[in-house]
mmCIF file of C-alpha atoms in Angstrom:
data_model
loop_
_atom_site.group_PDB
_atom_site.id
_atom_site.type_symbol
_atom_site.label_atom_id
_atom_site.label_comp_id
_atom_site.label_asym_id
_atom_site.label_seq_id
_atom_site.Cartn_x
_atom_site.Cartn_y
_atom_site.Cartn_z
ATOM 1 C CA MET A 143 -20.222 -36.724 42.202
ATOM 2 C CA GLU A 144 -17.336 -38.492 40.434
ATOM 3 C CA LEU A 145 -13.650 -37.568 40.648
ATOM 4 C CA ARG A 146 -13.491 -37.754 36.855
ATOM 5 C CA VAL A 147 -16.086 -34.987 36.574
ATOM 6 C CA LEU A 148 -14.255 -32.880 39.146
ATOM 7 C CA ARG A 149 -11.102 -33.177 37.042
ATOM 8 C CA TYR A 150 -13.093 -32.008 34.000
ATOM 9 C CA PHE A 151 -14.267 -29.000 36.009
ATOM 10 C CA GLN A 152 -10.755 -28.242 37.271
ATOM 11 C CA ALA A 153 -9.311 -28.394 33.727
ATOM 12 C CA VAL A 154 -11.964 -26.007 32.369
ATOM 13 C CA VAL A 155 -11.264 -23.526 35.180
ATOM 14 C CA GLN A 156 -7.500 -23.723 34.631
ATOM 15 C CA ASN A 157 -7.758 -23.315 30.851
ATOM 16 C CA ARG A 158 -10.685 -20.851 30.912
ATOM 17 C CA ASN A 159 -11.797 -22.615 27.772
ATOM 18 C CA ILE A 160 -13.710 -25.871 27.209
ATOM 19 C CA SER A 161 -11.968 -26.640 23.903
ATOM 20 C CA ARG A 162 -8.474 -26.374 25.441
ATOM 21 C CA ALA A 163 -9.574 -28.436 28.429
ATOM 22 C CA ALA A 164 -10.899 -31.123 26.082
ATOM 23 C CA LEU A 165 -7.554 -31.283 24.276
ATOM 24 C CA GLN A 166 -5.676 -31.532 27.558
ATOM 25 C CA LEU A 167 -7.908 -34.336 28.822
ATOM 26 C CA HIS A 168 -8.186 -36.134 25.470
ATOM 27 C CA VAL A 169 -11.991 -36.135 25.538
ATOM 28 C CA SER A 170 -14.534 -34.480 23.279
ATOM 29 C CA GLN A 171 -15.813 -30.968 23.928
ATOM 30 C CA PRO A 172 -19.492 -32.088 24.020
ATOM 31 C CA THR A 173 -18.603 -34.664 26.691
ATOM 32 C CA ILE A 174 -17.147 -31.990 28.982
ATOM 33 C CA SER A 175 -20.038 -29.577 28.336
ATOM 34 C CA ARG A 176 -22.589 -32.294 29.152
ATOM 35 C CA GLN A 177 -20.767 -33.366 32.320
ATOM 36 C CA LEU A 178 -20.518 -29.782 33.578
ATOM 37 C CA HIS A 179 -24.219 -29.232 32.937
ATOM 38 C CA ASP A 180 -25.044 -32.420 34.861
ATOM 39 C CA LEU A 181 -22.736 -31.275 37.687
ATOM 40 C CA GLU A 182 -24.633 -27.992 38.014
ATOM 41 C CA GLU A 183 -27.893 -29.929 38.049
ATOM 42 C CA GLU A 184 -26.568 -32.216 40.776
ATOM 43 C CA LEU A 185 -25.334 -29.323 42.912
ATOM 44 C CA GLY A 186 -28.333 -27.110 42.249
ATOM 45 C CA ILE A 187 -26.141 -24.061 41.552
ATOM 46 C CA THR A 188 -24.753 -22.175 38.560
ATOM 47 C CA LEU A 189 -20.990 -22.554 38.335
ATOM 48 C CA PHE A 190 -20.250 -20.477 35.225
ATOM 49 C CA ASP A 191 -21.310 -17.087 33.939
ATOM 50 C CA ARG A 192 -22.254 -18.045 30.412
ATOM 51 C CA GLY A 193 -22.718 -14.466 29.275
ATOM 52 C CA SER A 194 -18.955 -13.920 29.003
ATOM 53 C CA ARG A 195 -16.794 -14.702 25.993
ATOM 54 C CA THR A 196 -14.393 -16.667 28.175
ATOM 55 C CA ILE A 197 -15.183 -19.042 30.999
ATOM 56 C CA GLN A 198 -15.957 -17.030 34.125
ATOM 57 C CA LEU A 199 -16.908 -18.503 37.482
ATOM 58 C CA THR A 200 -19.837 -17.287 39.542
ATOM 59 C CA ASP A 201 -19.276 -16.599 43.233
ATOM 60 C CA SER A 202 -20.567 -20.089 43.994
ATOM 61 C CA GLY A 203 -18.327 -21.431 41.266
ATOM 62 C CA GLU A 204 -15.264 -19.756 42.797
ATOM 63 C CA TYR A 205 -15.986 -21.340 46.169
ATOM 64 C CA PHE A 206 -16.615 -24.733 44.596
ATOM 65 C CA SER A 207 -13.381 -24.462 42.564
ATOM 66 C CA ASN A 208 -11.298 -23.884 45.702
ATOM 67 C CA GLN A 209 -12.878 -26.905 47.359
ATOM 68 C CA VAL A 210 -12.330 -29.065 44.264
ATOM 69 C CA ASN A 211 -8.628 -28.172 44.204
ATOM 70 C CA GLN A 212 -8.286 -29.308 47.816
ATOM 71 C CA ILE A 213 -10.300 -32.489 47.209
ATOM 72 C CA LEU A 214 -8.215 -33.497 44.188
ATOM 73 C CA ALA A 215 -4.931 -32.602 45.887
ATOM 74 C CA LEU A 216 -5.835 -34.786 48.861
ATOM 75 C CA THR A 217 -6.950 -37.579 46.509
ATOM 76 C CA ASP A 218 -3.674 -37.476 44.566
ATOM 77 C CA LYS A 219 -1.621 -37.443 47.773
ATOM 78 C CA THR A 220 -3.593 -40.370 49.185
ATOM 79 C CA LEU A 221 -3.145 -42.432 46.028
ATOM 80 C CA ALA A 222 0.579 -41.623 45.941
ATOM 81 C CA ASN A 223 0.962 -42.739 49.556
ATOM 82 C CA ILE A 224 -0.969 -45.939 48.876
ATOM 83 C CA HIS A 225 1.351 -46.855 46.019
ATOM 84 C CA GLU A 226 4.556 -45.577 47.630
ATOM 85 C CA ASP A 227 5.414 -48.861 49.298
ATOM 86 C CA GLN A 228 4.540 -51.034 46.323
ATOM 87 C CA ASP A 229 7.499 -52.608 44.586
ATOM 88 C CA ILE A 230 8.563 -51.198 41.239
ATOM 89 C CA ARG A 231 10.508 -53.344 38.829
ATOM 90 C CA GLY A 232 12.132 -52.795 35.474
ATOM 91 C CA ASN A 233 15.158 -51.492 33.620
ATOM 92 C CA ILE A 234 16.206 -47.883 33.127
ATOM 93 C CA VAL A 235 18.450 -47.271 30.117
ATOM 94 C CA ILE A 236 20.632 -44.155 30.134
ATOM 95 C CA GLY A 237 22.964 -43.143 27.337
ATOM 96 C CA SER A 238 25.690 -40.933 28.720
ATOM 97 C CA SER A 239 28.508 -38.747 27.570
ATOM 98 C CA GLU A 240 31.601 -39.019 29.748
ATOM 99 C CA ALA A 241 31.198 -36.456 32.515
ATOM 100 C CA ARG A 242 32.054 -36.106 36.202
ATOM 101 C CA SER A 243 28.483 -35.038 36.942
ATOM 102 C CA PHE A 244 27.339 -38.578 36.150
ATOM 103 C CA LEU A 245 28.112 -39.082 39.834
ATOM 104 C CA ASN A 246 24.748 -37.397 40.526
ATOM 105 C CA ILE A 247 23.024 -40.083 38.464
ATOM 106 C CA ALA A 248 24.850 -42.848 40.319
ATOM 107 C CA GLN A 249 24.056 -41.390 43.740
ATOM 108 C CA SER A 250 20.358 -40.973 42.949
ATOM 109 C CA PHE A 251 20.097 -44.483 41.585
ATOM 110 C CA THR A 252 21.734 -45.802 44.751
ATOM 111 C CA GLY A 253 19.021 -44.094 46.794
ATOM 112 C CA LEU A 254 16.312 -45.357 44.445
ATOM 113 C CA GLN A 255 17.493 -48.952 44.640
ATOM 114 C CA LYS A 256 17.230 -48.898 48.429
ATOM 115 C CA LYS A 257 13.489 -48.305 47.957
ATOM 116 C CA TYR A 258 13.030 -50.502 44.895
ATOM 117 C CA PRO A 259 15.762 -53.169 44.804
ATOM 118 C CA HIS A 260 14.363 -54.789 41.648
ATOM 119 C CA ILE A 261 15.092 -51.782 39.419
ATOM 120 C CA GLN A 262 18.163 -52.228 37.214
ATOM 121 C CA LEU A 263 20.201 -49.472 35.555
ATOM 122 C CA ASP A 264 21.766 -49.990 32.128
ATOM 123 C CA VAL A 265 24.331 -47.314 31.238
ATOM 124 C CA ILE A 266 25.653 -46.975 27.699
ATOM 125 C CA SER A 267 28.646 -44.681 27.219
ATOM 126 C CA THR A 268 28.279 -42.840 23.933
ATOM 127 C CA ASN A 269 28.106 -39.369 22.420
ATOM 128 C CA ALA A 270 25.304 -36.824 22.210
ATOM 129 C CA ASP A 271 24.420 -37.665 18.608
ATOM 130 C CA GLN A 272 23.735 -41.312 19.407
ATOM 131 C CA ILE A 273 21.909 -40.333 22.592
ATOM 132 C CA ARG A 274 19.412 -38.191 20.685
ATOM 133 C CA THR A 275 18.843 -40.899 18.083
ATOM 134 C CA SER A 276 18.285 -43.618 20.686
ATOM 135 C CA ILE A 277 15.978 -41.484 22.835
ATOM 136 C CA LYS A 278 13.808 -40.708 19.809
ATOM 137 C CA SER A 279 13.628 -44.396 18.930
ATOM 138 C CA GLY A 280 12.596 -45.218 22.494
ATOM 139 C CA TYR A 281 15.657 -47.354 23.218
ATOM 140 C CA TYR A 282 17.067 -44.974 25.839
ATOM 141 C CA ASP A 283 14.891 -43.625 28.643
ATOM 142 C CA PHE A 284 17.279 -40.733 29.301
ATOM 143 C CA GLY A 285 20.520 -39.220 28.120
ATOM 144 C CA VAL A 286 23.294 -37.263 29.814
ATOM 145 C CA ILE A 287 24.690 -34.663 27.416
ATOM 146 C CA MET A 288 27.241 -31.901 27.703
ATOM 147 C CA GLU A 289 26.321 -28.228 27.468
ATOM 148 C CA PRO A 290 25.828 -26.379 25.281
ATOM 149 C CA GLY A 291 23.703 -28.855 23.386
ATOM 150 C CA ASP A 292 20.619 -28.739 21.214
ATOM 151 C CA LYS A 293 17.656 -29.627 23.438
ATOM 152 C CA THR A 294 14.901 -28.813 20.961
ATOM 153 C CA ASP A 295 12.033 -31.296 21.499
ATOM 154 C CA TYR A 296 13.542 -32.410 24.820
ATOM 155 C CA ASP A 297 12.730 -31.902 28.468
ATOM 156 C CA PHE A 298 15.744 -31.736 30.745
ATOM 157 C CA ILE A 299 17.201 -31.230 34.210
ATOM 158 C CA ARG A 300 20.549 -29.490 34.594
ATOM 159 C CA LEU A 301 22.902 -31.525 36.743
ATOM 160 C CA PRO A 302 24.979 -29.761 39.425
ATOM 161 C CA GLY A 303 28.597 -28.882 38.779
ATOM 162 C CA GLU A 304 30.775 -28.099 35.801
ATOM 163 C CA SER A 305 33.876 -29.646 34.234
ATOM 164 C CA ARG A 306 36.895 -27.729 32.990
ATOM 165 C CA TRP A 307 38.309 -27.980 29.473
ATOM 166 C CA GLY A 308 41.972 -28.553 28.783
ATOM 167 C CA LEU A 309 44.446 -30.877 27.072
ATOM 168 C CA LEU A 310 45.331 -34.416 28.053
ATOM 169 C CA VAL A 311 49.034 -34.647 27.190
ATOM 170 C CA SER A 312 51.838 -37.155 27.544
ATOM 171 C CA ASN A 313 54.205 -36.504 30.449
ATOM 172 C CA ARG A 314 56.915 -36.393 27.790
ATOM 173 C CA SER A 315 55.309 -33.316 26.215
ATOM 174 C CA PRO A 316 56.780 -29.857 26.956
ATOM 175 C CA LEU A 317 53.210 -28.822 27.850
ATOM 176 C CA ALA A 318 53.106 -31.284 30.748
ATOM 177 C CA THR A 319 55.117 -28.928 32.950
ATOM 178 C CA ARG A 320 52.708 -26.011 32.464
ATOM 179 C CA ASP A 321 50.083 -25.197 35.098
ATOM 180 C CA HIS A 322 47.725 -23.890 32.430
ATOM 181 C CA LEU A 323 47.432 -23.442 28.673
ATOM 182 C CA GLU A 324 46.041 -20.764 26.433
ATOM 183 C CA LEU A 325 43.921 -21.481 23.390
ATOM 184 C CA SER A 326 46.764 -20.197 21.222
ATOM 185 C CA ASP A 327 48.819 -23.215 22.369
ATOM 186 C CA LEU A 328 46.545 -25.483 20.331
ATOM 187 C CA ALA A 329 48.073 -24.253 17.088
ATOM 188 C CA GLY A 330 51.322 -26.094 17.734
ATOM 189 C CA GLU A 331 49.824 -29.430 18.752
ATOM 190 C CA LYS A 332 48.623 -32.574 17.040
ATOM 191 C CA LEU A 333 45.068 -32.693 18.340
ATOM 192 C CA LEU A 334 42.609 -35.465 19.099
ATOM 193 C CA ILE A 335 39.081 -34.053 19.445
ATOM 194 C CA SER A 336 35.647 -35.479 20.132
ATOM 195 C CA GLY A 337 33.926 -36.570 16.952
ATOM 196 C CA GLN A 338 30.444 -35.644 18.111
ATOM 197 C CA HIS A 339 28.423 -33.023 16.271
ATOM 198 C CA GLY A 340 29.163 -29.489 17.449
ATOM 199 C CA MET A 341 32.749 -29.952 18.674
ATOM 200 C CA ARG A 342 34.337 -28.211 15.712
ATOM 201 C CA GLU A 343 31.752 -25.446 15.981
ATOM 202 C CA GLN A 344 32.673 -25.094 19.668
ATOM 203 C CA LEU A 345 36.351 -24.769 18.758
ATOM 204 C CA ASN A 346 35.481 -22.254 16.088
ATOM 205 C CA ASP A 347 33.569 -20.197 18.655
ATOM 206 C CA TRP A 348 36.429 -20.302 21.188
ATOM 207 C CA LEU A 349 39.014 -19.272 18.614
ATOM 208 C CA GLY A 350 36.901 -16.608 16.950
ATOM 209 C CA GLY A 351 36.748 -18.509 13.681
ATOM 210 C CA ASN A 352 40.518 -18.952 13.441
ATOM 211 C CA THR A 353 40.712 -22.761 13.285
ATOM 212 C CA THR A 354 42.492 -23.141 9.957
ATOM 213 C CA GLN A 355 45.888 -23.759 11.567
ATOM 214 C CA LEU A 356 44.685 -26.481 13.926
ATOM 215 C CA ASN A 357 46.182 -29.897 13.215
ATOM 216 C CA VAL A 358 43.442 -32.409 14.041
ATOM 217 C CA VAL A 359 44.975 -35.862 13.556
ATOM 218 C CA ALA A 360 42.141 -37.984 14.984
ATOM 219 C CA THR A 361 38.658 -37.898 16.479
ATOM 220 C CA TYR A 362 37.321 -40.047 19.297
ATOM 221 C CA THR A 363 34.036 -41.093 20.865
ATOM 222 C CA LEU A 364 35.254 -42.274 24.274
ATOM 223 C CA LEU A 365 38.101 -40.505 26.046
ATOM 224 C CA TYR A 366 39.582 -43.750 27.316
ATOM 225 C CA ASN A 367 40.502 -44.706 23.762
ATOM 226 C CA ALA A 368 41.842 -41.203 23.171
ATOM 227 C CA SER A 369 44.014 -41.509 26.277
ATOM 228 C CA LEU A 370 45.644 -44.612 24.775
ATOM 229 C CA MET A 371 46.348 -42.675 21.611
ATOM 230 C CA VAL A 372 47.945 -39.892 23.675
ATOM 231 C CA SER A 373 50.106 -42.482 25.464
ATOM 232 C CA ALA A 374 51.135 -43.860 22.080
ATOM 233 C CA GLY A 375 52.385 -40.415 21.025
ATOM 234 C CA MET A 376 49.682 -39.610 18.462
ATOM 235 C CA GLY A 377 48.996 -36.181 19.944
ATOM 236 C CA SER A 378 47.133 -34.398 22.741
ATOM 237 C CA ALA A 379 43.416 -34.849 23.465
ATOM 238 C CA LEU A 380 41.101 -31.878 23.869
ATOM 239 C CA CYS A 381 38.816 -32.981 26.698
ATOM 240 C CA LEU A 382 37.180 -32.320 30.043
ATOM 241 C CA ASP A 383 38.868 -32.817 33.390
ATOM 242 C CA GLY A 384 37.975 -35.619 35.786
ATOM 243 C CA ILE A 385 37.181 -38.343 33.246
ATOM 244 C CA ILE A 386 40.606 -39.962 32.999
ATOM 245 C CA ASN A 387 42.479 -40.681 36.234
ATOM 246 C CA THR A 388 46.004 -39.506 35.491
ATOM 247 C CA ASN A 389 47.463 -40.622 38.831
ATOM 248 C CA GLN A 390 50.320 -43.111 38.374
ATOM 249 C CA SER A 391 50.068 -42.809 34.604
ATOM 250 C CA ASP A 392 52.104 -41.232 31.826
ATOM 251 C CA LEU A 393 49.371 -38.635 31.233
ATOM 252 C CA VAL A 394 48.836 -35.098 32.506
ATOM 253 C CA PHE A 395 45.739 -32.916 32.257
ATOM 254 C CA VAL A 396 46.536 -29.211 31.733
ATOM 255 C CA PRO A 397 43.548 -26.805 31.961
ATOM 256 C CA PHE A 398 42.915 -23.726 29.860
ATOM 257 C CA GLN A 399 43.235 -20.221 31.218
ATOM 258 C CA PRO A 400 40.923 -18.279 31.099
ATOM 259 C CA ARG A 401 38.682 -21.087 32.343
ATOM 260 C CA LEU A 402 36.476 -22.866 29.820
ATOM 261 C CA THR A 403 33.797 -25.059 31.418
ATOM 262 C CA SER A 404 30.781 -27.144 30.450
ATOM 263 C CA GLY A 405 27.838 -28.399 32.450
ATOM 264 C CA THR A 406 25.636 -31.406 31.789
ATOM 265 C CA SER A 407 21.922 -32.116 31.555
ATOM 266 C CA LEU A 408 19.759 -35.190 31.853
ATOM 267 C CA VAL A 409 17.422 -35.133 28.846
ATOM 268 C CA TRP A 410 14.397 -37.077 27.643
ATOM 269 C CA HIS A 411 12.039 -36.614 24.718
ATOM 270 C CA HIS A 412 9.245 -34.098 25.263
ATOM 271 C CA GLY A 413 5.989 -35.917 25.905
ATOM 272 C CA GLN A 414 7.766 -39.243 26.385
ATOM 273 C CA HIS A 415 5.772 -41.820 28.353
ATOM 274 C CA HIS A 416 7.988 -43.167 31.122
ATOM 275 C CA SER A 417 7.860 -46.573 32.735
ATOM 276 C CA ALA A 418 7.168 -46.699 36.475
ATOM 277 C CA ALA A 419 10.878 -47.326 37.075
ATOM 278 C CA ALA A 420 11.966 -44.361 34.936
ATOM 279 C CA GLU A 421 9.382 -42.101 36.561
ATOM 280 C CA ALA A 422 10.574 -43.122 40.015
ATOM 281 C CA PHE A 423 14.165 -42.347 39.026
ATOM 282 C CA LEU A 424 13.227 -38.870 37.759
ATOM 283 C CA LYS A 425 11.489 -38.063 41.016
ATOM 284 C CA GLN A 426 14.457 -39.354 43.022
ATOM 285 C CA LEU A 427 16.955 -37.279 41.021
ATOM 286 C CA SER A 428 14.784 -34.164 41.172
ATOM 287 C CA SER A 429 14.547 -34.477 44.953
ATOM 288 C CA ASP A 430 18.240 -35.214 45.424
ATOM 289 C CA ILE A 431 19.538 -32.234 43.431
ATOM 290 C CA GLY A 432 16.746 -29.852 44.462
ATOM 291 C CA GLN A 433 15.452 -29.091 40.979
ATOM 292 C CA PRO A 434 11.759 -29.337 39.999
ATOM 293 C CA LEU A 435 10.750 -31.437 37.034
ATOM 294 C CA PRO A 436 9.754 -29.476 33.901
#
């Protein structure tokens, strides 16, 4: 009795259909049918009630199915434990928007590198548009994008925490003395906004479609560059808190009231084949933040 055949049997039981099981396992339907017939011959019992339109197990088949699940679970656990201490090497490439929640990525990678010191992390700071393009091309393993974002064709894990929206202003600005701003305050400012796809739509949604009076003087990809433009007097940058350290600088972050916040997600292309290093990182992150993988 081979483990491969037991996995065929398990897939047929789970899918209640030989054709769907064949697609899942990437083998032909006749191959599965022949293997199941040989399995019944080997065991000397009938596993399936073939009089039904869908796959139905006999009483003996039900018992055998429960035992198979335990056998395969123990096999998988044993193999995982065997390989757990083997060294994993390689590079993980992550394209990331600027976000405070990237700290979760850094903390998980720190834990991962204690187990596998030969894994290297390459982080590329960019926007969501470039992240999607580079994930599809296979250049990035993962991306960190702000919410809300289009995740069609992507699997993802939501990262803990949220960041608050507001304006990064010069300490010479009259707004710098305020403890909060309202969206209506944007109308009187020269604005620097993120150039990534969806930002103007987000503004339009916040302002109920009334964006015609906004004075957008520049767009930016990285907030650090925008902060230099704010220091130079070009205007105020619409951004998230916690990215630019304003301590001992000529900049002040003033949040919006009512609160406007965004979360972040780690994304990867649906069906993407991960390297051993990337797979190990996903498992580490999932464990650290207490979220199951999709």
